Coordinates of C-alpha atoms and ligand atoms in Angstrom, one line a residue:
M1 CA -18.1 34.3 26.1
T2 CA -14.6 35.4 27.1
I3 CA -11.0 34.8 26.1
L4 CA -8.9 33.4 28.8
T5 CA -5.1 33.5 29.1
I6 CA -3.9 30.5 31.0
A7 CA -0.6 30.3 32.7
T8 CA 1.4 27.2 31.7
K9 CA 4.9 25.7 31.9
P10 CA 6.9 24.4 28.9
F11 CA 7.2 20.7 28.1
D12 CA 10.7 19.8 26.9
D13 CA 9.7 17.0 24.5
Q14 CA 7.7 18.8 21.8
R15 CA 10.1 18.6 18.9
P16 CA 8.3 17.5 15.7
G17 CA 9.8 14.4 14.0
T18 CA 9.6 13.2 10.4
S19 CA 5.9 14.1 10.3
G20 CA 4.7 16.2 13.2
L21 CA 4.6 15.6 16.9
R22 CA 3.7 12.0 17.8
K23 CA 3.3 10.7 21.3
K24 CA 1.3 8.3 23.3
V25 CA -2.3 9.4 23.9
S26 CA -1.6 9.7 27.6
V27 CA 1.1 12.2 26.9
F28 CA -1.3 14.4 24.9
Q29 CA -3.9 14.1 27.6
Q30 CA -1.7 15.8 30.2
P31 CA -3.1 19.1 31.3
H32 CA -1.9 21.9 28.9
Y33 CA 0.2 19.6 26.7
L34 CA -1.8 20.0 23.5
E35 CA -2.7 23.6 24.3
N36 CA 1.0 24.5 24.7
F37 CA 1.9 23.0 21.4
V38 CA -1.0 24.6 19.5
Q39 CA -0.2 28.0 21.0
A40 CA 3.5 27.4 20.0
I41 CA 2.4 26.8 16.4
F42 CA 0.4 30.0 16.3
D43 CA 3.2 32.0 18.0
S44 CA 5.6 30.8 15.3
L45 CA 3.4 32.2 12.6
A46 CA 2.5 35.7 11.6
G47 CA -0.4 37.3 9.6
Y48 CA -3.1 34.8 10.3
Q49 CA -5.6 37.2 11.8
G50 CA -9.0 36.9 10.2
Q51 CA -7.6 34.0 8.0
T52 CA -8.8 30.5 7.4
L53 CA -7.5 27.4 9.1
V54 CA -8.3 23.8 8.1
V55 CA -8.6 21.2 10.9
G56 CA -9.3 17.5 10.7
G57 CA -7.8 14.1 11.6
D58 CA -7.8 10.4 11.0
G59 CA -10.5 9.7 13.6
R60 CA -8.3 8.1 16.1
F61 CA -9.0 8.2 19.8
Y62 CA -8.7 11.8 21.2
N63 CA -9.3 13.3 17.7
R64 CA -12.6 15.0 18.6
E65 CA -11.4 16.3 22.0
A66 CA -8.3 17.7 20.4
I67 CA -10.4 19.5 17.7
Q68 CA -12.5 21.2 20.3
I69 CA -9.4 22.5 22.1
I70 CA -7.8 23.7 18.8
L71 CA -11.0 25.5 17.8
R72 CA -11.1 27.4 21.0
I73 CA -7.4 28.3 20.8
A74 CA -7.8 29.4 17.2
A75 CA -10.7 31.6 18.1
A76 CA -8.8 33.2 20.9
N77 CA -5.8 33.9 18.7
G78 CA -7.9 35.6 16.0
F79 CA -8.4 33.2 13.1
G80 CA -11.4 34.3 11.1
R81 CA -12.7 30.9 9.9
V82 CA -11.9 27.3 10.5
L83 CA -13.0 24.5 8.2
V84 CA -13.5 21.2 10.0
G85 CA -14.2 17.9 8.4
Q86 CA -17.5 16.4 9.4
Y87 CA -17.1 14.2 12.6
G88 CA -13.6 15.7 12.7
I89 CA -12.5 13.4 9.8
L90 CA -10.1 14.5 7.1
S91 CA -7.6 12.2 5.5
T92 CA -4.2 13.8 5.3
P93 CA -4.3 14.3 1.4
A94 CA -7.9 15.6 1.7
A95 CA -6.8 18.2 4.3
S96 CA -4.0 19.2 1.9
C97 CA -6.6 19.5 -0.9
I98 CA -8.9 21.6 1.2
I99 CA -6.2 24.0 2.4
R100 CA -5.2 24.6 -1.2
R101 CA -8.8 25.0 -2.6
S102 CA -10.0 27.3 0.2
G103 CA -6.9 29.5 0.1
A104 CA -6.5 28.8 3.8
F105 CA -3.5 30.2 5.8
G106 CA -2.7 26.7 6.9
G107 CA -4.1 23.6 8.5
I108 CA -3.7 21.3 11.5
I109 CA -3.8 17.6 10.9
L110 CA -4.4 15.2 13.8
S111 CA -2.8 11.9 13.1
A112 CA -0.2 9.4 14.1
S113 CA -0.6 7.9 10.7
H114 CA 0.2 4.2 10.7
N115 CA 0.9 4.0 14.4
P116 CA -1.8 2.1 16.5
G117 CA -4.6 4.2 18.1
G118 CA -6.9 3.9 21.1
P119 CA -6.4 5.1 24.6
H120 CA -3.1 3.2 24.9
G121 CA -2.0 4.0 21.3
D122 CA -0.5 7.0 19.7
F123 CA -1.7 10.5 18.8
G124 CA -0.2 13.2 16.7
I125 CA -0.5 16.7 15.5
K126 CA 1.1 18.4 12.5
Y127 CA 1.0 21.9 11.0
N128 CA 0.7 22.4 7.3
T129 CA 1.3 25.7 5.5
G130 CA -0.8 27.5 2.9
N131 CA 0.6 25.4 0.0
G132 CA -1.1 22.4 1.7
G133 CA 2.1 20.7 2.7
P134 CA 3.8 19.8 5.9
A135 CA 5.6 22.8 7.5
P136 CA 9.3 22.8 6.5
E137 CA 12.0 22.3 9.1
K138 CA 12.5 26.0 9.6
I139 CA 8.9 26.3 10.9
T140 CA 8.9 23.0 12.9
E141 CA 12.1 24.1 14.6
A142 CA 10.6 27.5 15.4
I143 CA 7.6 25.7 16.9
Y144 CA 9.8 23.5 19.0
Q145 CA 11.9 26.5 20.2
R146 CA 8.7 28.3 21.1
S147 CA 7.3 25.3 23.0
R148 CA 10.4 25.4 25.3
E149 CA 9.7 28.9 26.5
I150 CA 5.9 29.2 26.4
H151 CA 4.3 30.5 29.6
S152 CA 0.7 31.1 28.6
Y153 CA -1.8 30.3 26.0
H154 CA -5.1 31.9 24.9
I155 CA -8.3 30.0 24.8
A156 CA -11.9 31.0 24.2
E157 CA -14.4 29.9 26.9
S158 CA -17.0 28.0 24.8
G159 CA -18.9 24.8 24.8
D160 CA -18.2 22.0 22.4
I161 CA -19.0 22.5 18.7
P162 CA -21.2 19.7 17.3
L163 CA -19.0 18.2 14.6
E164 CA -21.8 16.0 13.1
T165 CA -23.9 18.6 11.4
L166 CA -22.8 20.3 8.2
G167 CA -23.0 24.1 8.4
T168 CA -21.6 27.1 10.2
V169 CA -21.4 28.0 13.9
Q170 CA -19.6 30.8 15.7
I171 CA -17.0 30.9 18.5
E172 CA -16.3 34.5 19.4
D173 CA -15.7 36.3 16.1
M174 CA -14.6 33.1 14.4
H175 CA -16.8 31.1 12.0
V176 CA -16.5 27.3 12.2
E177 CA -17.7 25.5 9.1
I178 CA -18.3 21.8 9.3
I179 CA -17.7 20.6 5.8
D180 CA -18.1 17.3 3.9
S181 CA -14.9 15.4 4.4
V182 CA -14.9 13.7 1.0
A183 CA -16.6 16.0 -1.6
D184 CA -13.7 18.3 -2.6
Y185 CA -11.2 15.4 -2.6
A186 CA -13.5 13.2 -4.8
R187 CA -13.9 16.1 -7.3
L188 CA -10.1 16.5 -7.5
M189 CA -9.7 12.8 -8.2
E190 CA -12.3 13.0 -10.9
N191 CA -10.3 15.7 -12.7
L192 CA -7.1 13.7 -12.7
F193 CA -8.3 10.2 -13.7
D194 CA -10.5 8.8 -16.4
F195 CA -13.4 7.7 -14.3
D196 CA -15.4 6.5 -17.3
Q197 CA -12.7 4.2 -18.3
I198 CA -12.3 2.8 -14.8
H199 CA -16.0 2.4 -14.6
G200 CA -15.8 0.4 -17.7
L201 CA -13.2 -1.8 -16.2
F202 CA -15.4 -2.6 -13.2
N203 CA -18.4 -3.1 -15.5
S204 CA -16.6 -5.5 -17.7
G205 CA -17.2 -8.4 -15.4
L206 CA -13.6 -9.4 -15.9
F207 CA -12.0 -7.5 -13.1
T208 CA -12.4 -7.5 -9.3
M209 CA -10.6 -5.6 -6.6
R210 CA -10.4 -5.4 -2.8
F211 CA -9.5 -2.2 -0.9
D212 CA -8.5 -2.5 2.7
A213 CA -9.2 0.7 4.6
M214 CA -7.9 -1.0 7.8
H215 CA -10.7 0.6 9.9
A216 CA -9.0 3.9 9.3
V217 CA -9.8 7.2 7.6
T218 CA -10.0 6.1 3.9
G219 CA -13.2 4.1 4.5
P220 CA -15.7 6.8 3.6
Y221 CA -13.5 8.1 0.7
A222 CA -13.1 4.6 -0.8
H223 CA -16.8 3.8 -0.4
L224 CA -17.8 6.9 -2.2
I225 CA -15.2 6.9 -4.9
L226 CA -14.7 3.2 -5.7
E227 CA -18.1 1.9 -5.0
E228 CA -20.5 4.7 -5.7
R229 CA -18.7 6.7 -8.4
L230 CA -16.7 4.0 -10.1
G231 CA -19.3 1.2 -9.9
A232 CA -17.2 -1.3 -8.0
P233 CA -19.4 -3.8 -6.2
P234 CA -20.3 -3.0 -2.5
N235 CA -18.0 -5.6 -1.0
T236 CA -14.9 -4.0 -2.7
V237 CA -14.0 -2.0 0.4
M238 CA -13.1 -4.0 3.5
N239 CA -12.7 -2.7 7.0
G240 CA -14.3 0.5 5.7
T241 CA -15.7 2.0 8.9
P242 CA -13.2 4.3 10.7
L243 CA -12.8 3.2 14.3
A244 CA -11.1 5.2 17.1
D245 CA -8.7 2.2 17.8
F246 CA -8.6 0.9 14.2
G247 CA -10.3 -2.3 15.4
G248 CA -7.2 -2.9 17.5
G249 CA -5.1 -3.2 14.4
H250 CA -1.9 -1.5 13.2
P251 CA -3.1 0.6 10.3
D252 CA 0.1 0.2 8.3
P253 CA -0.4 -1.0 4.8
N254 CA 2.4 -3.5 4.4
L255 CA 2.6 -7.3 4.0
T256 CA 2.8 -7.8 7.8
Y257 CA 0.0 -5.6 9.1
A258 CA -2.5 -5.6 6.2
S259 CA -2.8 -9.3 6.8
D260 CA -6.6 -9.4 6.0
L261 CA -6.0 -8.2 2.5
V262 CA -2.8 -10.3 2.0
A263 CA -4.8 -13.4 2.8
V264 CA -7.5 -12.5 0.3
M265 CA -4.9 -11.9 -2.4
K266 CA -3.2 -15.2 -1.9
G267 CA -6.1 -17.3 -2.9
G268 CA -4.8 -18.3 -6.4
F269 CA -7.3 -17.9 -9.2
L270 CA -10.1 -17.1 -6.7
S271 CA -8.3 -13.9 -5.6
P272 CA -9.3 -10.5 -6.9
D273 CA -7.2 -9.1 -9.7
F274 CA -6.1 -6.1 -7.8
G275 CA -5.7 -5.3 -4.1
A276 CA -4.8 -2.1 -2.3
A277 CA -4.7 -0.8 1.2
S278 CA -4.1 2.6 2.9
D279 CA -2.9 3.6 6.3
G280 CA -4.4 5.4 9.4
D281 CA -4.5 8.9 7.8
G282 CA -4.9 7.9 4.1
D283 CA -1.6 9.0 2.7
R284 CA 0.1 5.6 2.2
N285 CA -0.8 2.9 -0.2
M286 CA 0.1 -0.7 -0.8
I287 CA -0.4 -2.2 -4.3
L288 CA -1.0 -5.9 -4.8
G289 CA -1.8 -8.1 -7.8
R290 CA -3.0 -11.7 -7.6
N291 CA -0.1 -13.4 -5.9
C292 CA 2.0 -10.4 -6.5
F293 CA 3.3 -7.4 -4.4
V294 CA 4.5 -4.2 -6.0
T295 CA 7.1 -2.5 -3.9
P296 CA 6.4 1.2 -3.4
S297 CA 9.7 2.0 -5.2
D298 CA 8.6 0.0 -8.3
S299 CA 5.1 1.5 -8.1
L300 CA 6.5 5.0 -8.3
A301 CA 8.5 3.9 -11.4
I302 CA 5.5 2.3 -13.1
L303 CA 3.3 5.4 -12.4
T304 CA 5.9 7.6 -13.8
D305 CA 6.2 5.4 -16.9
H306 CA 2.5 5.6 -17.6
A307 CA 1.8 9.1 -16.5
T308 CA 1.1 10.7 -19.9
R309 CA -1.6 8.1 -20.5
V310 CA -3.6 9.4 -17.6
P311 CA -5.6 12.6 -18.1
G312 CA -4.2 14.6 -15.2
Y313 CA -0.6 14.1 -16.4
A314 CA -1.1 14.0 -20.2
K315 CA 0.9 17.1 -20.7
G316 CA 4.0 15.3 -19.3
L317 CA 6.0 15.4 -16.2
A318 CA 8.4 18.3 -15.2
G319 CA 10.5 15.9 -13.2
V320 CA 10.3 13.3 -10.4
A321 CA 11.6 13.0 -6.9
R322 CA 12.2 10.2 -4.5
S323 CA 13.5 10.1 -0.9
M324 CA 17.1 9.0 -0.6
P325 CA 16.4 5.5 0.8
T326 CA 13.8 4.8 -2.0
S327 CA 15.1 2.5 -4.7
A328 CA 16.5 3.9 -7.9
A329 CA 13.8 2.2 -10.0
V330 CA 12.2 5.6 -10.9
D331 CA 15.6 7.0 -11.9
H332 CA 15.7 4.6 -14.9
V333 CA 12.3 5.7 -16.1
A334 CA 13.2 9.4 -15.6
E335 CA 16.4 8.8 -17.7
R336 CA 14.4 7.4 -20.5
L337 CA 11.9 10.2 -20.4
G338 CA 14.7 12.8 -20.3
I339 CA 13.4 14.4 -17.1
P340 CA 15.2 15.3 -13.9
C341 CA 15.1 13.0 -10.9
Y342 CA 15.7 14.5 -7.5
E343 CA 16.8 12.8 -4.3
T344 CA 15.6 14.2 -1.0
P345 CA 15.8 13.2 2.7
T346 CA 13.0 11.0 4.2
G347 CA 9.7 12.9 4.9
W348 CA 7.2 14.5 2.6
K349 CA 8.1 18.0 3.7
F350 CA 11.2 17.8 1.6
F351 CA 9.2 17.5 -1.6
G352 CA 7.2 20.8 -1.0
N353 CA 9.7 23.2 -2.5
L354 CA 10.3 21.1 -5.6
L355 CA 6.6 20.8 -6.2
D356 CA 5.9 24.5 -5.5
A357 CA 8.7 25.5 -7.9
G358 CA 7.2 23.2 -10.6
S359 CA 10.4 21.2 -10.8
V360 CA 8.7 17.9 -10.1
T361 CA 5.2 16.4 -10.9
L362 CA 5.4 13.0 -9.2
C363 CA 7.3 11.9 -6.1
G364 CA 7.5 9.0 -3.7
E365 CA 9.0 7.2 -0.8
E366 CA 9.8 3.5 -0.2
S367 CA 7.6 3.7 2.9
F368 CA 4.4 3.2 0.8
G369 CA 4.0 6.8 -0.1
T370 CA 3.4 8.2 -3.6
G371 CA 2.0 11.5 -4.7
S372 CA 2.0 14.3 -7.1
D373 CA 1.6 18.1 -7.5
H374 CA -2.2 17.7 -7.1
V375 CA -1.7 18.2 -3.3
R376 CA 1.3 18.6 -1.1
E377 CA 1.0 15.3 0.8
K378 CA 1.5 11.7 -0.3
D379 CA -1.9 10.3 -1.3
G380 CA -3.0 6.7 -0.8
L381 CA -6.2 6.6 -2.8
W382 CA -4.7 8.7 -5.5
A383 CA -2.1 6.0 -6.1
V384 CA -4.8 3.3 -6.1
L385 CA -6.9 5.3 -8.7
F386 CA -3.7 5.8 -10.8
W387 CA -3.2 2.1 -10.8
L388 CA -6.8 1.5 -11.7
N389 CA -6.5 3.9 -14.6
I390 CA -3.4 2.0 -15.8
L391 CA -5.2 -1.3 -15.4
A392 CA -8.2 0.0 -17.3
I393 CA -5.9 1.0 -20.2
R394 CA -3.7 -2.0 -20.3
R395 CA -6.2 -4.7 -19.3
Q396 CA -3.3 -6.9 -18.1
P397 CA -2.6 -8.6 -14.7
V398 CA -0.6 -6.5 -12.3
E399 CA 2.1 -9.2 -12.3
E400 CA 2.5 -9.0 -16.1
I401 CA 2.9 -5.2 -16.0
L402 CA 5.5 -5.5 -13.3
R403 CA 7.5 -8.2 -15.2
E404 CA 7.4 -6.2 -18.4
H405 CA 8.6 -3.2 -16.4
W406 CA 11.6 -5.1 -15.0
A407 CA 12.4 -6.6 -18.4
R408 CA 12.5 -3.1 -19.9
Y409 CA 14.3 -1.2 -17.2
G410 CA 16.0 -3.9 -15.1
R411 CA 15.0 -4.7 -11.5
N412 CA 16.0 -2.9 -8.4
F413 CA 15.8 -5.6 -5.7
Y414 CA 14.9 -3.8 -2.6
T415 CA 14.1 -4.5 1.1
R416 CA 13.8 -2.6 4.4
H417 CA 14.5 -4.3 7.7
D418 CA 13.0 -2.6 10.7
Y419 CA 14.1 -3.2 14.3
E420 CA 11.4 -1.7 16.4
G421 CA 11.5 -0.9 20.1
V422 CA 15.3 -0.9 20.4
D423 CA 16.7 0.8 23.5
S424 CA 17.2 4.4 22.5
T425 CA 20.7 4.8 23.9
R426 CA 21.9 1.6 22.3
A427 CA 20.5 2.7 19.0
Q428 CA 22.1 6.1 19.2
E429 CA 25.5 4.5 20.1
L430 CA 25.2 2.1 17.2
M431 CA 24.6 4.9 14.8
H432 CA 27.3 7.0 16.3
D433 CA 29.9 4.2 16.1
L434 CA 28.9 3.4 12.5
R435 CA 29.2 7.1 11.5
V436 CA 32.8 7.2 12.9
K437 CA 33.6 4.0 11.0
L438 CA 32.3 5.2 7.6
P439 CA 35.4 7.0 6.2
G440 CA 37.5 3.9 6.8
L441 CA 35.2 1.8 4.7
R442 CA 35.9 3.6 1.4
G443 CA 37.7 1.3 -1.1
K444 CA 37.2 -1.8 1.1
D445 CA 36.2 -5.1 -0.4
F446 CA 33.4 -7.2 1.1
G447 CA 33.2 -10.3 -1.0
S448 CA 32.1 -9.1 -4.5
H449 CA 31.1 -5.7 -3.1
R450 CA 33.7 -2.9 -3.1
V451 CA 32.7 0.3 -1.1
M452 CA 32.8 3.3 -3.4
E453 CA 31.5 5.9 -0.9
A454 CA 30.3 5.9 2.7
D455 CA 28.8 9.0 4.3
D456 CA 26.2 10.7 6.4
Y457 CA 23.6 12.0 4.0
S458 CA 23.1 15.7 3.9
Y459 CA 20.8 17.6 1.6
T460 CA 20.8 21.1 0.2
D461 CA 17.4 22.2 -1.0
P462 CA 17.8 23.3 -4.6
V463 CA 15.1 25.9 -4.2
D464 CA 15.8 27.7 -0.9
H465 CA 19.3 26.3 -0.3
S466 CA 18.5 25.3 3.2
V467 CA 20.7 22.4 4.5
S468 CA 19.5 19.4 6.3
T469 CA 22.2 17.2 7.9
G470 CA 22.2 13.7 9.5
Q471 CA 19.6 12.2 7.1
G472 CA 20.9 8.7 7.0
L473 CA 24.2 6.7 6.9
R474 CA 24.9 5.4 3.4
I475 CA 27.3 2.8 2.1
L476 CA 27.4 2.8 -1.7
F477 CA 29.1 0.0 -3.6
E478 CA 30.8 0.2 -6.9
N479 CA 28.4 -2.3 -8.4
G480 CA 25.5 0.1 -7.7
S481 CA 24.2 -1.7 -4.6
R482 CA 23.8 0.1 -1.3
I483 CA 22.9 -0.1 2.3
V484 CA 21.4 2.8 4.2
Y485 CA 20.9 3.0 8.0
R486 CA 18.4 5.5 9.6
L487 CA 16.7 6.0 12.9
S488 CA 12.9 6.5 12.6
G489 CA 11.5 9.9 13.4
T490 CA 7.9 8.8 13.8
G491 CA 8.0 6.2 16.6
T492 CA 6.9 6.8 20.2
E493 CA 8.6 3.9 22.0
G494 CA 12.3 3.4 22.1
A495 CA 14.1 3.7 18.8
T496 CA 13.3 2.1 15.5
L497 CA 16.4 1.2 13.4
R498 CA 15.7 1.0 9.7
I499 CA 18.1 -0.7 7.3
Y500 CA 17.4 -0.2 3.5
I501 CA 19.1 -2.6 1.1
E502 CA 19.2 -2.4 -2.7
A503 CA 20.8 -4.1 -5.6
Y504 CA 20.2 -3.6 -9.4
E505 CA 19.8 -6.6 -11.7
R506 CA 19.7 -6.2 -15.5
D507 CA 19.4 -9.9 -16.4
A508 CA 15.7 -10.8 -16.8
A509 CA 16.6 -14.5 -16.0
R510 CA 17.1 -13.4 -12.4
H511 CA 14.1 -11.1 -12.0
Q512 CA 11.9 -13.9 -10.5
D513 CA 14.4 -14.5 -7.7
D514 CA 13.2 -14.1 -4.1
T515 CA 14.1 -10.7 -2.8
Q516 CA 15.5 -11.8 0.6
T517 CA 17.6 -14.5 -1.1
Y518 CA 18.8 -12.3 -3.9
L519 CA 19.9 -9.6 -1.3
G520 CA 21.2 -12.2 1.2
S521 CA 24.9 -11.3 1.0
L522 CA 24.1 -7.6 1.4
I523 CA 21.7 -8.2 4.3
Q524 CA 24.4 -10.1 6.1
L525 CA 26.9 -7.4 5.3
A526 CA 24.6 -4.8 6.7
D527 CA 24.4 -6.7 10.0
E528 CA 28.2 -7.3 10.1
I529 CA 29.2 -3.7 9.4
A530 CA 27.0 -2.2 12.1
A531 CA 27.0 -5.3 14.4
I532 CA 23.2 -5.2 14.6
T533 CA 22.7 -8.6 16.1
E534 CA 25.4 -8.1 18.7
R535 CA 24.3 -4.6 19.7
T536 CA 20.6 -4.9 19.6
G537 CA 20.4 -8.4 21.0
R538 CA 17.9 -9.2 18.2
D539 CA 18.5 -12.0 15.8
A540 CA 15.8 -10.9 13.3
P541 CA 14.1 -7.7 12.3
T542 CA 10.6 -6.9 13.6
V543 CA 9.2 -6.0 10.2
I544 CA 10.5 -6.8 6.7
T545 CA 9.1 -4.9 3.8
Ligands
VG1_1 C1 8.3 7.2 8.2 C2 8.7 6.9 6.8 C3 8.8 8.1 5.9 C4 7.4 8.9 6.0 C5 7.1 9.1 7.4 C6 5.7 9.7 7.5 O1 9.3 8.1 8.8 O2 10.0 6.2 6.7 O3 9.2 7.8 4.6 O4 7.5 10.1 5.3 O5 7.1 7.9 8.1 O6 4.7 8.9 7.0 P1 10.4 7.5 9.8 O7 11.1 8.7 10.3 O8 9.7 6.7 10.8 O9 11.3 6.6 9.0 V1 3.2 8.8 7.7 O10 2.2 8.0 6.6 O11 3.6 8.1 9.1 O12 2.7 10.4 7.9
CO2 CO1 0.3 8.2 7.0

């Protein structure tokens, strides 16, 4: 076998977004496109010779082809060992777990997360560092810069490696170990949660649940952990076989796209007690009770409130963190616990330093992401198991736990309105004009809302003091309400405008109000201030969460 050096030309569109490089499959299938990016990753790193790399993905279309290419480039660049999930499958949190456990130099995760898959869908690639977390902006920027000047890549001439059979094979001097995709992760979960107690809950005959894997990566994880280990009946996991096109669905666990599960949970007393879903790559979660939806922001607050009752967190929490657009529900719990609560820009990479420094134990985002210091990614099944542990302790309906939480801490009414597929130029202009307008909004009255502050959110990392600017336009009102505008960094078609709206309500008599109604005046204001309807030509958002 030989190592080839192939001449190539740079592509100008390889800047990683919120979570890696995401493009249409057809873009990745262009000759040299993936190869260039992988070589650009390796060129931006130093000291990996002879070291271990972890590789796996969410099983979407092009996953296996991409893995074969990555293996050959890794061998040509001098990695000593690559750990690959069987069939090329690793959920994002499992990849993070394996990077940490194996002492790997880093990992490459193939996923476009919740974006649709299949030949006409999306594909993605992300580099994670040795702490198991997404590379920080310093590295993703270096990769991008390198991708703009790359003129050759190195690749071993080798046949395809069979990804089905566990065991070790060799490419050049590099060992390729095909490993069980689930085992390490399942062991980690067992150490964090009281499996006996959860087993008891399933055995009680008084509790049923449904988990929707959405034909994505969590199927095998959920079958093993929920059904085999925890004794849930075999029909607990739905859509549990990973498919390359996710069964034609949109593997995004929210009330719009997880419609199979939502329908099951709306069946009144016939519905299961607990419902949950995860996304394409297994890092997101949605939590449902019978006729009840727990917003991700509330879920983070409730997990924080119960943490010391769960074995893995019995020693207490160092602190918590949430992304800026996430509601302040967790802030109230942190205050009671007397622990710090950090605010970071959108994207899990911003939690890494805080977790590594031991400053925070739990963290989360409004976009259905919750996690802790057990790995360096958000973790869908982890959140589900955390909830199961809480339900096994409290033996109360989800809805009751939620109501009691609001009664104690007040309720942060919260919604996100997404306008997908907006013309990119128009979206940029809208954001630009709004940014210019912000300083003039201070002190202005809009009905009962007086603007206290309006700015373009910028973040200074408390650990390495790096600064990230342009992280979202915020309008903060004196009564504690706020509106945030951001453009998505994960989409592949046009622009997605996200508007986040929040208001705090102490009075329990209002806690059962409908969210969209309660926030109605702010929703209207959000439209007016940025002239959304007028400038996008849309009269309603694509998705409301
Ligand atoms: C979205 C979410 C963000 C999340 C990111 C990756 O980013 O808003 O909170 O971290 O997706 O999640 P954006 O830039 O589109 O708003 V995943 O599950 O797609 O890896
Ligand atoms: Co995801």
